[in-house]
Amino acid sequence: MAETASKRILVIDDASLVRRYYRDALERAGFEVDEALNGVEALEKLLAEPADLLIVDVNMPQMDGITFLRSLRRQAPPIASIPALVISTEAGPHDRRAARTAGANFYLVKPVAQDTLVQHVSIMCGLSA
Amino acid sequence: MNEVDPVSQEELRAICEFLYRRTGMLFGEAKRYYVQRRISDRMNALGIAPFRTYFAYLRSDADGEVEKFVNAFTVNETYFYREDHQLRCLSSDLLAERVRAKRRGEALRIWSVPCATGEEPYSIAIWLLENWPEVDVQDIEIIGSDIDTQCTAAAAEGEYGARALMRLSPQLVEKYFVPAGKDRWRVVPELRQSVQFSSANITKASETRQHGLFDVIFCRNVLIYFDDASRRVAAENLFEALAPGGFICLGHTESMSRISPLFEVRRFPDAIVYQRPLIGGNGAGGKGGHSNG
Amino acid sequence: MPLVRKPSSQAPAAAPLALGEGTSEQRWSAVRAAADRPDGLALLADALSRESDPRVREAIFTGLARLATPESAALVVPYLRSDDANLRTGAVDALRAMPQACRPHLPTLLADGDADVRLLSCELARGLPDEEANRLLCDLLERETERNVCAAAIEVLAEIGRPEAVPSLVRCGTRFAGDPFMIFSLKVATERIAAPARDRR
Ligand SMILES: C[S@@+](CC[C@H](N)C(=O)[O-])C[C@H]1O[C@@H](n2cnc3c(N)ncnc32)[C@H](O)[C@@H]1O
């Protein structure tokens, strides 16, 4: 708990119930959670306040997850290197490759159980799971 | 007072999600009480119950209800030096970048739209006179426009009460205003002449185009009230009204993220602003799926 | 005062050219002007079928959203089926901006053979009058087999759902009993709908 509390996770997904589901799990594990419903908003929020980890959906209005990741990796240093966990409905190898190329650090396919999520997030934040 | 809780926690969450999607304002648990109070106020004012009915009314935006609701969370009163961090950003970063992009002697053009009763464009003028070292060597044009011609007429008169001036120091009031009766002040003639006023509907390209190209546009606290279609049109009109590389500042509760992928987001020490991309103007960064990566 | 007084008015944008021709700047101006013309719908339809520049395409979508007729919506609908994800999102954003115009298309869209189209259309149902949206989404939930489409319908019902939607939500839950996210969403949606607000004055 003590170490997770200092970690800020930005959840980027256009579906409010998905954000709620992640938030619910992550907050119970002690993380601090913020939300964005598309890539543009995520960039705005990160420019105002960086995060320790991003959870990124792929299909979103205005700016999709892949375009967001590309744009993220072109930002100035602290923001460009924030690790990103993509959680998508798409399970194909092509989709994984696209996400990886754009700058995703890890890829999960929905549905993801809440404890699985917390586990991955903890590891990616450098905490022991 | 014997307030009865009219809304369940889940209903409250639903309305917060609606507001977030529609406006970008995210109300965390801490603000929920405030939202709840506001809902009761609106339901009482309208005589609408139960909550479900009010929520449907809000979603249909009947009689401008979204604006009325949102107003409770934004300061819908305009005053001098409102959101002055953007003014600081203007004088410390934005103008310098625009000056570098221009030919010598070309005027810098700043548009305050909507300008309401003029507090915003006059603030820009005062701020620059006070804070921008280059103000004496650059030509600067400041234009204030609003759809409401009564507002722009009042703006040209430039007479204000104490509330509008509350953020200005006595020295600034002394320097840029003359007393005009009890608790009234009028902008000095030189300052009035340095700001032009006009009428413009930002959803009408024919009206925005007449104003030419700008280096910086302040478009604060109006897009939040528009529906999706009007926002898109307004964003395109403002995009056209910006010189490539020009900047647009929105109100602090507003975000382009609900509106348009045309602009790029830029972060400066004092503010986050949007920029018309320099080349190609192909701001549709979010769409089109070109593969550059 | 150093601030200059007279605005140096600049030349307005060039008059519209033929659509589909010229630089992307010129095509952008042309499609922007099209929505104001009596033959705008046909012009935009033609431009949309040929345009490849994403920014110009956005402007075409905006023009069609401004017209906001069932006919202009009908022109956007086929792009929900596009292979290009960005074009699909662009089409949904445009349709979302003309909720009334989408109304006649929704029953067909929600029954489309393509699951992606059904999924995107759920979001459009949000713009319909509550009763109609509830009916359409519940009908969909009763027959829908794709998890992601159901999830999209539940997302919308969590906001606009009425008590008569609860049985469909419950039945849907029995089909996804092993899926933690679906269980979570259905719980939130039904709680919201059923949440008996405490007594009012
Ligand atoms: C809340 S005030 C904002 C004033 C100022 N920008 C500020 O932030 O303090 C909103 C203004 O928008 C104007 N307005 C509303 N719709 C408009 C439109 N389509 N075009 C231009 N102005 C508009 C109103 O007349 C009103 O003066």
Coordinates of N, CA and C and ligand atoms in Angstrom, one line a residue, chain B residues 76-79 82 113-116 120 146-148 151 200-203 220-222 225-226, ligand 1:
Chain B
N76 N -19.0 32.3 -14.4 CA -19.4 32.8 -15.7 C -19.5 34.3 -15.7
E77 N -18.7 34.8 -14.8 CA -18.7 36.3 -14.7 C -17.3 36.6 -15.3
T78 N -17.3 37.6 -16.2 CA -16.0 38.0 -16.8 C -15.4 39.2 -16.1
Y79 N -14.1 39.2 -15.8 CA -13.5 40.3 -15.1 C -12.1 40.5 -15.6
R82 N -8.7 37.9 -15.6 CA -9.2 36.5 -15.3 C -8.2 35.6 -15.9
V113 N -12.2 36.3 -28.6 CA -13.5 36.0 -29.1 C -14.0 34.8 -28.3
P114 N -15.1 34.8 -27.6 CA -16.0 36.0 -27.4 C -15.4 36.9 -26.3
C115 N -15.6 38.2 -26.6 CA -15.0 39.2 -25.6 C -16.0 39.7 -24.6
A116 N -17.3 39.2 -24.7 CA -18.3 39.7 -23.8 C -18.2 41.2 -23.7
E120 N -11.8 41.1 -21.2 CA -10.7 40.2 -21.7 C -9.7 41.0 -22.6
D146 N -17.8 39.5 -30.3 CA -18.8 38.7 -29.6 C -20.0 38.7 -30.5
I147 N -20.8 37.7 -30.4 CA -22.0 37.6 -31.1 C -23.1 38.6 -30.7
D148 N -22.9 39.0 -29.4 CA -23.9 39.9 -28.8 C -23.5 41.3 -29.0
C151 N -23.2 43.6 -26.1 CA -21.9 43.4 -25.3 C -20.8 44.2 -25.9
A200 N -19.1 39.0 -34.1 CA -18.7 37.8 -34.9 C -19.4 36.6 -34.2
N201 N -19.9 35.8 -35.0 CA -20.5 34.5 -34.5 C -19.4 33.5 -34.9
I202 N -18.8 32.8 -33.9 CA -17.7 31.9 -34.2 C -18.2 30.6 -34.9
T203 N -19.5 30.4 -35.1 CA -19.9 29.3 -35.8 C -20.2 29.6 -37.3
R220 N -12.3 31.8 -24.8 CA -12.5 31.2 -23.5 C -14.0 31.2 -23.0
N221 N -14.4 30.0 -22.5 CA -15.7 29.9 -21.9 C -16.9 30.1 -22.8
V222 N -16.8 29.5 -24.0 CA -17.9 29.5 -24.8 C -18.1 28.1 -25.5
Y225 N -20.3 25.3 -24.0 CA -21.7 25.3 -24.0 C -22.3 24.9 -25.3
F226 N -21.4 24.7 -26.3 CA -21.9 24.3 -27.7 C -22.2 22.8 -27.8
Ligands
LIG1 C1 -19.1 33.4 -20.5 S1 -18.8 34.6 -21.7 C2 -17.1 34.5 -21.9 C3 -16.4 35.8 -21.9 C4 -14.9 35.8 -21.8 N1 -14.2 35.1 -22.9 C5 -14.4 35.2 -20.5 O1 -13.9 34.1 -20.5 O2 -14.5 35.9 -19.5 C6 -19.6 33.9 -23.1 C7 -19.8 34.9 -24.3 O3 -20.0 34.1 -25.5 C8 -20.8 34.8 -26.4 N2 -21.2 33.9 -27.4 C9 -22.1 32.9 -27.3 N3 -22.3 32.3 -28.5 C10 -21.4 32.9 -29.4 C11 -21.1 32.6 -30.7 N4 -21.6 31.7 -31.5 N5 -20.1 33.4 -31.3 C12 -19.5 34.4 -30.6 N6 -19.8 34.7 -29.3 C13 -20.7 33.9 -28.7 C14 -21.8 35.4 -25.4 O4 -22.5 36.5 -26.0 C15 -21.0 35.8 -24.2 O5 -20.6 37.1 -24.2

